[in-house]
CSV table of C-alpha atoms in Angstrom, one decimal:
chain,number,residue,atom,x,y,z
U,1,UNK,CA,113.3,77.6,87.9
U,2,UNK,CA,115.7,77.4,91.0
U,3,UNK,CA,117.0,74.8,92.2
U,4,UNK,CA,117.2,73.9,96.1
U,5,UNK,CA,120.0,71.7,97.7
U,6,UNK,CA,119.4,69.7,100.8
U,7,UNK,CA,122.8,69.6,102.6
U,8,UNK,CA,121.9,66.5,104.9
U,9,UNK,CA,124.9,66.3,107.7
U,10,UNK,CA,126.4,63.2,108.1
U,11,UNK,CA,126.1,61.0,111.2
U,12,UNK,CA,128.0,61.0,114.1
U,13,UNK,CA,130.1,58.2,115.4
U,14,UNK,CA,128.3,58.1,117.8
U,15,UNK,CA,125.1,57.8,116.1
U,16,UNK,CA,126.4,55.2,113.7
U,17,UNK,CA,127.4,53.3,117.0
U,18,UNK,CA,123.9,53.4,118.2
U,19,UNK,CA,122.4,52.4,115.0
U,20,UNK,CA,124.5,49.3,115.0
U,21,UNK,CA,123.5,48.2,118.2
U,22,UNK,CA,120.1,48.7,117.8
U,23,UNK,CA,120.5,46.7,114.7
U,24,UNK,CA,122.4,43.9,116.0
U,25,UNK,CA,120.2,41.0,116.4
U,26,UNK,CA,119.4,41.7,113.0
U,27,UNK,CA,123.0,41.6,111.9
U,28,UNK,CA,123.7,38.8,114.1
U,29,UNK,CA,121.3,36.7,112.6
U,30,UNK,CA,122.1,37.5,109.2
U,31,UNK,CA,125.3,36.4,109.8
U,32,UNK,CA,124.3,32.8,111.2
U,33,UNK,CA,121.9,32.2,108.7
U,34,UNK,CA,124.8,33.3,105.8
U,35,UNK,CA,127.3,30.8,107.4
U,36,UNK,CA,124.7,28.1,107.2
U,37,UNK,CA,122.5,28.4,104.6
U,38,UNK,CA,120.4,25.0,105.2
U,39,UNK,CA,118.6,26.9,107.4
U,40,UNK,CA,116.7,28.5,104.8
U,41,UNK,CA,116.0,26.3,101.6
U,42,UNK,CA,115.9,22.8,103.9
U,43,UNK,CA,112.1,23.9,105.0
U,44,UNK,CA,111.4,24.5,101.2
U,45,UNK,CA,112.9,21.2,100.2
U,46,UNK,CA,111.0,19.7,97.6
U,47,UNK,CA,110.8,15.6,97.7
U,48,UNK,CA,110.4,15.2,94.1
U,49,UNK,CA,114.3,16.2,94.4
U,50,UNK,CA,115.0,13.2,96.2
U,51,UNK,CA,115.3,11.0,93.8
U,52,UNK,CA,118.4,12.8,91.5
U,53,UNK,CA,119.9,13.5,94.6
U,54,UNK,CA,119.8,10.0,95.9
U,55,UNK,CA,121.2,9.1,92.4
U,56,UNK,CA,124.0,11.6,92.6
U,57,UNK,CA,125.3,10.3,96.0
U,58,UNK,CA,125.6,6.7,95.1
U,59,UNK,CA,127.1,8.2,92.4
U,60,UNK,CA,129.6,10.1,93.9
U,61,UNK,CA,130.0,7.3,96.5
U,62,UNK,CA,131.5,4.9,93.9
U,63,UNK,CA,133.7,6.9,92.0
U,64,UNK,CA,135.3,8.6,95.7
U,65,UNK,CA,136.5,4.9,96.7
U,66,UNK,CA,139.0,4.4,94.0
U,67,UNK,CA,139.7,8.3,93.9
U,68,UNK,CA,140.5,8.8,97.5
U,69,UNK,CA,143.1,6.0,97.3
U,70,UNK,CA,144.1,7.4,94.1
U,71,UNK,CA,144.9,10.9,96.1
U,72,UNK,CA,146.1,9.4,99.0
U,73,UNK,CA,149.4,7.8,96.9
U,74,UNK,CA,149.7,11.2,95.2
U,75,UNK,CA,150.2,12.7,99.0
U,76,UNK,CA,152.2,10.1,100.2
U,77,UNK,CA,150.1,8.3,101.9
U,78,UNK,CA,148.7,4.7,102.9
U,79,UNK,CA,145.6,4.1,100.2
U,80,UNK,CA,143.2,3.8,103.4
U,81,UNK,CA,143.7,7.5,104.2
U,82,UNK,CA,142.2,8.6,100.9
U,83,UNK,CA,138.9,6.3,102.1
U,84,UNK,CA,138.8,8.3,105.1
U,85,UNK,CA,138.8,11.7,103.6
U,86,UNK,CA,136.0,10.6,101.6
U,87,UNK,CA,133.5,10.7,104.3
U,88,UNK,CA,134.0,14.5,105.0
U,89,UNK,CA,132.1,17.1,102.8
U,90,UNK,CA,134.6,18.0,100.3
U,91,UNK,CA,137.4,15.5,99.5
U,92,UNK,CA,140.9,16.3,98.8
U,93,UNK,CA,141.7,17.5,95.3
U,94,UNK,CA,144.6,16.2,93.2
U,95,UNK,CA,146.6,19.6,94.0
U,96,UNK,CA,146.0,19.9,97.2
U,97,UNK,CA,147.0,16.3,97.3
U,98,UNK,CA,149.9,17.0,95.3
U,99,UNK,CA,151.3,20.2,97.7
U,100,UNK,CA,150.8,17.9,101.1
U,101,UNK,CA,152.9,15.2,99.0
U,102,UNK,CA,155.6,17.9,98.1
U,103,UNK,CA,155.7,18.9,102.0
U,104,UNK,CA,155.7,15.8,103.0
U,105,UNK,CA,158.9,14.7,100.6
U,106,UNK,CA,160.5,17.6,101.6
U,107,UNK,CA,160.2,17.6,105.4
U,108,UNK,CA,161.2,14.1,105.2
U,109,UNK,CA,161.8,13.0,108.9
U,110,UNK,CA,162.4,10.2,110.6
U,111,UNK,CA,160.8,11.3,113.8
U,112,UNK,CA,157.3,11.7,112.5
U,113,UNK,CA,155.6,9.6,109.8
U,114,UNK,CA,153.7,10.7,106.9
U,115,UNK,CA,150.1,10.8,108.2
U,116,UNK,CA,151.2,12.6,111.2
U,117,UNK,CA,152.5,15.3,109.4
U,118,UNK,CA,149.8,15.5,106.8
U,119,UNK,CA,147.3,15.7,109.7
U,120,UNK,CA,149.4,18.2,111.4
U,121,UNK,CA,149.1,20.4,108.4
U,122,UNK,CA,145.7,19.7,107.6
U,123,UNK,CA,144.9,21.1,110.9
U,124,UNK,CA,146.4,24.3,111.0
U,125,UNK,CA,146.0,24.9,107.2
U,126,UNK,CA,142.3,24.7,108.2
U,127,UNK,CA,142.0,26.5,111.4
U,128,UNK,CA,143.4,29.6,108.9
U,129,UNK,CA,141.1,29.4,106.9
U,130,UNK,CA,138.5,29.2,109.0
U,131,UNK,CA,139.6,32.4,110.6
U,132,UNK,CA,139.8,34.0,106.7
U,133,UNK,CA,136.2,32.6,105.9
U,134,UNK,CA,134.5,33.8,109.8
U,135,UNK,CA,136.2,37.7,109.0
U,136,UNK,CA,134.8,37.2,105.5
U,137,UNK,CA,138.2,37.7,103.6
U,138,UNK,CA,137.6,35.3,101.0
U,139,UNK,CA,136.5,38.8,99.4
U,140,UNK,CA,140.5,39.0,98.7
U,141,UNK,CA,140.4,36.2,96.0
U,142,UNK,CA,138.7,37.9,93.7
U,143,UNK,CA,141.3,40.6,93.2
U,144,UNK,CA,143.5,37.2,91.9
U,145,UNK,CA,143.8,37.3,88.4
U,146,UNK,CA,141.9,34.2,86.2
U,147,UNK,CA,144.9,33.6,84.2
U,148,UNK,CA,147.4,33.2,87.2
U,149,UNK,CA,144.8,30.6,88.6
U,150,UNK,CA,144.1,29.2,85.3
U,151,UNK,CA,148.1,29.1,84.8
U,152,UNK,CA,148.3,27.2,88.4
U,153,UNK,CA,145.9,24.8,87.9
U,154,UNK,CA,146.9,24.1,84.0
U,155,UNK,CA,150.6,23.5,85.5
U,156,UNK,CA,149.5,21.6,88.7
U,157,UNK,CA,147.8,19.2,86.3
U,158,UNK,CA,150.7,18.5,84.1
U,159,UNK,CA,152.3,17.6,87.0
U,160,UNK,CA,150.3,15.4,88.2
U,161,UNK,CA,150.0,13.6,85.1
U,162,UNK,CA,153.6,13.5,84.7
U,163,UNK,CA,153.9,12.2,87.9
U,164,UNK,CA,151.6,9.1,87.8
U,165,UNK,CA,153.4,8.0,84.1
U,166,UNK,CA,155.9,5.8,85.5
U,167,UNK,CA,152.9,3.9,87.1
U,168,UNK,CA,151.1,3.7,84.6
U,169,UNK,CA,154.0,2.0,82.4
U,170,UNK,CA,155.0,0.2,85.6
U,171,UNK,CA,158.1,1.5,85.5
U,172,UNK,CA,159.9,1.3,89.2
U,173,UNK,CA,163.1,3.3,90.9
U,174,UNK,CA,161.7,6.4,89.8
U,175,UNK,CA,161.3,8.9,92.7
U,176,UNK,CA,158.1,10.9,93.1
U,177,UNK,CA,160.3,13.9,94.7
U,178,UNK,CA,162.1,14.5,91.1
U,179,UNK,CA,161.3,17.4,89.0
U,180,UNK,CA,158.6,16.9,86.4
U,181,UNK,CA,161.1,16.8,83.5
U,182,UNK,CA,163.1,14.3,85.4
U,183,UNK,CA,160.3,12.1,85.5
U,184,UNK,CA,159.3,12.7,82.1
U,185,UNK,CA,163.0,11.6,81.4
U,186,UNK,CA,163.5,8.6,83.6
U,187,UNK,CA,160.2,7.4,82.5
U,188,UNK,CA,160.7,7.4,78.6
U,189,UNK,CA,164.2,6.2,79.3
U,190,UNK,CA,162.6,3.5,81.3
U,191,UNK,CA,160.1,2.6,78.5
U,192,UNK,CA,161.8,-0.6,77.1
U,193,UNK,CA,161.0,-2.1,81.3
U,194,UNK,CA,157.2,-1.5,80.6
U,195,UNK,CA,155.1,-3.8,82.3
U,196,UNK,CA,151.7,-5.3,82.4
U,197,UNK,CA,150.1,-2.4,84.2
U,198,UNK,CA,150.4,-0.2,80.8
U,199,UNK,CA,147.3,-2.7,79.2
U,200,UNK,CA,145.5,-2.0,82.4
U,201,UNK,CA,146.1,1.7,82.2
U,202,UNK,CA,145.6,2.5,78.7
U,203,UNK,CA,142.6,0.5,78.5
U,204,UNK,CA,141.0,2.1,81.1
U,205,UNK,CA,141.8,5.5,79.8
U,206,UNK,CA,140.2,4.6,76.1
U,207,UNK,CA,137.3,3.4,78.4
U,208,UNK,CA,136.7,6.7,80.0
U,209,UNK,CA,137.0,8.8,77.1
U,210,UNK,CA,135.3,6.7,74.3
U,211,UNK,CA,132.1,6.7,77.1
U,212,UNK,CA,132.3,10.3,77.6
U,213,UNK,CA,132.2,11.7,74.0
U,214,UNK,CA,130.0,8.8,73.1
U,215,UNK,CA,127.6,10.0,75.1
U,216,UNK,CA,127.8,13.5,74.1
U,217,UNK,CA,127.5,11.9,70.5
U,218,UNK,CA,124.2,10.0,71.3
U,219,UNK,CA,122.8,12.9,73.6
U,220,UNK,CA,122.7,14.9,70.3
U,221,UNK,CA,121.0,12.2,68.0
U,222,UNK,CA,118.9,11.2,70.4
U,223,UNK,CA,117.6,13.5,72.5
U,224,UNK,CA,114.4,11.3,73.9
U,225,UNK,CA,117.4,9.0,75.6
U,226,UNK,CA,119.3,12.0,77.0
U,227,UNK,CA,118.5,10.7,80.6
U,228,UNK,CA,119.8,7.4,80.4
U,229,UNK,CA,122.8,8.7,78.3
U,230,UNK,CA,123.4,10.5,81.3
U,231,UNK,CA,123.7,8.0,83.8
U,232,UNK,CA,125.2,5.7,81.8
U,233,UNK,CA,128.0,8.3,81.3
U,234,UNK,CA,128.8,9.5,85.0
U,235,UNK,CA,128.8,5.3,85.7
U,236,UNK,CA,131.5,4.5,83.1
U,237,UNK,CA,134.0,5.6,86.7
U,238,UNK,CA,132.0,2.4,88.6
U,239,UNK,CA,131.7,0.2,85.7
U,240,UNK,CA,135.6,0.5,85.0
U,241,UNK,CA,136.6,-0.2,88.6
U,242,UNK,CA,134.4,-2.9,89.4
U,243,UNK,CA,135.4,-4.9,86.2
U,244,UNK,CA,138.8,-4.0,86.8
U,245,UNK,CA,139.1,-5.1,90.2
U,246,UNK,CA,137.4,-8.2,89.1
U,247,UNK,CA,140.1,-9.3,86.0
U,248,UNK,CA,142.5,-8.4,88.6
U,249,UNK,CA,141.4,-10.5,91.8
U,250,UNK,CA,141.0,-13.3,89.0
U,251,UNK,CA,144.6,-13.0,87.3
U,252,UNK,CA,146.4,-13.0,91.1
U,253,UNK,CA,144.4,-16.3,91.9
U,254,UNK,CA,146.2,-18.5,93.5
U,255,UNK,CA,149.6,-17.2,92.8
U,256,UNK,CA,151.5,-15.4,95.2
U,257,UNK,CA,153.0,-13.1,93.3
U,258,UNK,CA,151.4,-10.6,90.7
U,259,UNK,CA,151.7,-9.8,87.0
U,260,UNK,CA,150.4,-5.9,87.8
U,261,UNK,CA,150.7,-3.1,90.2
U,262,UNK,CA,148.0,-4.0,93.0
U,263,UNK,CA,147.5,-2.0,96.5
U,264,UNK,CA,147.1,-5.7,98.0
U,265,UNK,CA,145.1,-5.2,101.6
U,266,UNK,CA,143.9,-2.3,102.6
U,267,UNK,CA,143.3,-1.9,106.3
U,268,UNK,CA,140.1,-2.1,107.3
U,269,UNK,CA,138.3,0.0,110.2
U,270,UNK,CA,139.6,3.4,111.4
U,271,UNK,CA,142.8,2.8,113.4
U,272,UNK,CA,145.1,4.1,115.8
U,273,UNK,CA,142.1,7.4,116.0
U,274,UNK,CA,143.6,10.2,117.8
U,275,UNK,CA,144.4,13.5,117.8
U,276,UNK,CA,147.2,14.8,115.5
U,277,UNK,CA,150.5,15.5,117.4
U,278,UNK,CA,151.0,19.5,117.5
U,279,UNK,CA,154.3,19.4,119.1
U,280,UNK,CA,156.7,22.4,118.6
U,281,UNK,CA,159.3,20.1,117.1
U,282,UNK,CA,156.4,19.6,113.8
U,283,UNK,CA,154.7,22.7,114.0
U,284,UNK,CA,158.1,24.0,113.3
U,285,UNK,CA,158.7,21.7,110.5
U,286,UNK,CA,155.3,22.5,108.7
U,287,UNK,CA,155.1,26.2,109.5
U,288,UNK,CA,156.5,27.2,106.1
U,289,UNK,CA,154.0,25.2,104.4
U,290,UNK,CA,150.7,26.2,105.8
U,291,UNK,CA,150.7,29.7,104.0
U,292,UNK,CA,150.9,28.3,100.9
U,293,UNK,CA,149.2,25.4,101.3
U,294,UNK,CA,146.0,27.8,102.5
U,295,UNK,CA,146.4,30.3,99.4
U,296,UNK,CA,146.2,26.9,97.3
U,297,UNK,CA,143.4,25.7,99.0
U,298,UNK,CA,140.9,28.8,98.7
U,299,UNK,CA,142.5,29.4,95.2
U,300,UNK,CA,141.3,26.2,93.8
U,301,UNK,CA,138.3,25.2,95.8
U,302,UNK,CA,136.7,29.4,94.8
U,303,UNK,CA,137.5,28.8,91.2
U,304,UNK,CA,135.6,25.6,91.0
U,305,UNK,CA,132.9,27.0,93.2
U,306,UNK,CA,132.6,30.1,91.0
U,307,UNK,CA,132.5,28.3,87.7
U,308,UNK,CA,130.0,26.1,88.3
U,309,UNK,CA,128.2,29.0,90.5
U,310,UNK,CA,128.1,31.2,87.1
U,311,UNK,CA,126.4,27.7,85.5
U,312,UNK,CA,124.1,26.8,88.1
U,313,UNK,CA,122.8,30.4,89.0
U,314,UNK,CA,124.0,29.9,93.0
U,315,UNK,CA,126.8,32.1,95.4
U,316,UNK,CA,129.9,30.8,96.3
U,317,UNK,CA,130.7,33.0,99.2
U,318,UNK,CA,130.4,29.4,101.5
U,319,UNK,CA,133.4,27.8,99.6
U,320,UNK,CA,136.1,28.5,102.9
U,321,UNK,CA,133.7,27.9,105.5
U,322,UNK,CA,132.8,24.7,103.9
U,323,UNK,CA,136.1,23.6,103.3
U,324,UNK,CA,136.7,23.3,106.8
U,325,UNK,CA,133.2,21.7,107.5
């Protein structure tokens, strides 16, 4: 039996070109409806969702008020710039807080303060990556090797970690711009000056932790109370603050000065609002930081995205665009 070959010739440029036009309100609209995605599952919303997702943004309400403060002092900032940041759709991370604190240590000028040149930075970092996320280059991460990533973030944490241990012993005259092994040794040489903050601290850590595997523990027993396990577990974050602000505004009663580390008054309202100062003078100063700073940024927002996206069944090819949103 013989066999017959078709020998189709390929299109011509200009036939391709053709094609595409033709096909370009198709495109066109593929591409909006990929860069927002609301359009097509808000219509198919189901209201019996409500509920858990009503749950999960009080949720995420309370626990973002101590943790944007929290990631503010990491980044060298005033404790109300952290409450800010917590409006927008995806708050800063402790490493991304940790790389604008490195800049802004190491730029260290007396011409512009801290916020300006964090919200200098922030600006440009995320006008780039807008740019990457509109071209669709965030195809480019995934040629980055998990255990480099896995590596950064591993280290990123121990640094963090390192960093916040002289505050946790209440240890002061130890410089956040040191080395981690410089902190590690200040701090342990430091040890015999620990304060009252270390009860605080530790407490609160055996807190978090005893809650967490507790539940996992009682989850597995008793599966019939697996649902109010749960929210009892994500609320240990809002139980320990609000009793721990509360021992705390009750042990600085009446005295004027305080046994523990406290972020005393925290300005209320948004103030002095404008836009950041883009001057050459600070562009030139950040410039060699917004690289990085947008390789970090994709790098650790697409490696949470894609880890929970392999749990939860959904894409994360919206990570950059959203982390400008």
């Amino acid at each position: 039996m013989s066999t017959i070959y078709v020998n189709h010739e390929p299109p011509t440029y200009k036939e391709q070109l053709v094609h595409t036009a033709r096909r370009f309100p198709h495109y066109a609209k593929s591409y909006v409806q990929g860069l927002f995605p609301i359009v097509g599952w808000l219509p198919r919303y189901n209201l019996t969702w409500l509920t858990g997702d009503l749950i999960a943004g009080i949720t995420v309400g309370v626990i973002v008020v101590p943790q944007g403060m929290a990631y503010a002092k990491v980044a060298q900032l005033p404790p109300e710039y952290g409450l800010y940041s917590s409006f927008v759709g995806l708050c800063p991370t402790a490493v991304m807080s940790l790389l604008i604190g490195q800049a802004i240590l190491s730029i260290g000028t007396a011409e512009y303060s801290a916020p300006q040149i964090a919200s200098c930075l922030t600006l440009f970092s995320g006008l780039v990556t807008l740019v990457i996320g509109l071209i669709r280059l965030g195809v480019l991460v995934d040629f980055i090797p998990n255990p480099a990533i896995a590596g950064f973030m591993t280290g990123s944490c121990i640094t963090i970690i390192i960093g916040q241990l002289p505050k946790l012993f209440g240890i002061t005259g130890i410089k956040s711009s040191l080395a981690a092994y410089l902190i590690l040794g200040y701090t342990l040489k430091g040890l015999p000056h620990t304060q009252l903050d270390l009860a605080f601290g530790a407490v609160g850590l055996v807190w978090l932790y005893t809650v967490k595997y507790s539940v996992q523990y009682f989850t597995r027993r008793y599966p019939k109370r697996e649902r109010l396990l749960f929210f009892f577990g994500i609320a240990r974050n809002a139980i320990l603050v609000i009793v721990g602000t509360l021992i705390a505004y009750l042990i600085n009663l009446h005295k004027t000065t305080s046994p523990i580390s406290i972020l005393k008054k925290v300005p209320s309202g948004f103030r002095q609002m404008h836009p950041p100062i883009t001057t050459p003078a600070i562009l030139s100063l950040i410039a060699p930081y917004i690289v990085p700073t947008v390789i970090i940024l994709i790098l650790e927002h697409v490696a949470i995205a894609k880890s929970f996206g392999r749990v939860n069944d959904y894409k994360s090819k919206q990570t950059i665009i959203t982390i400008v949103c």
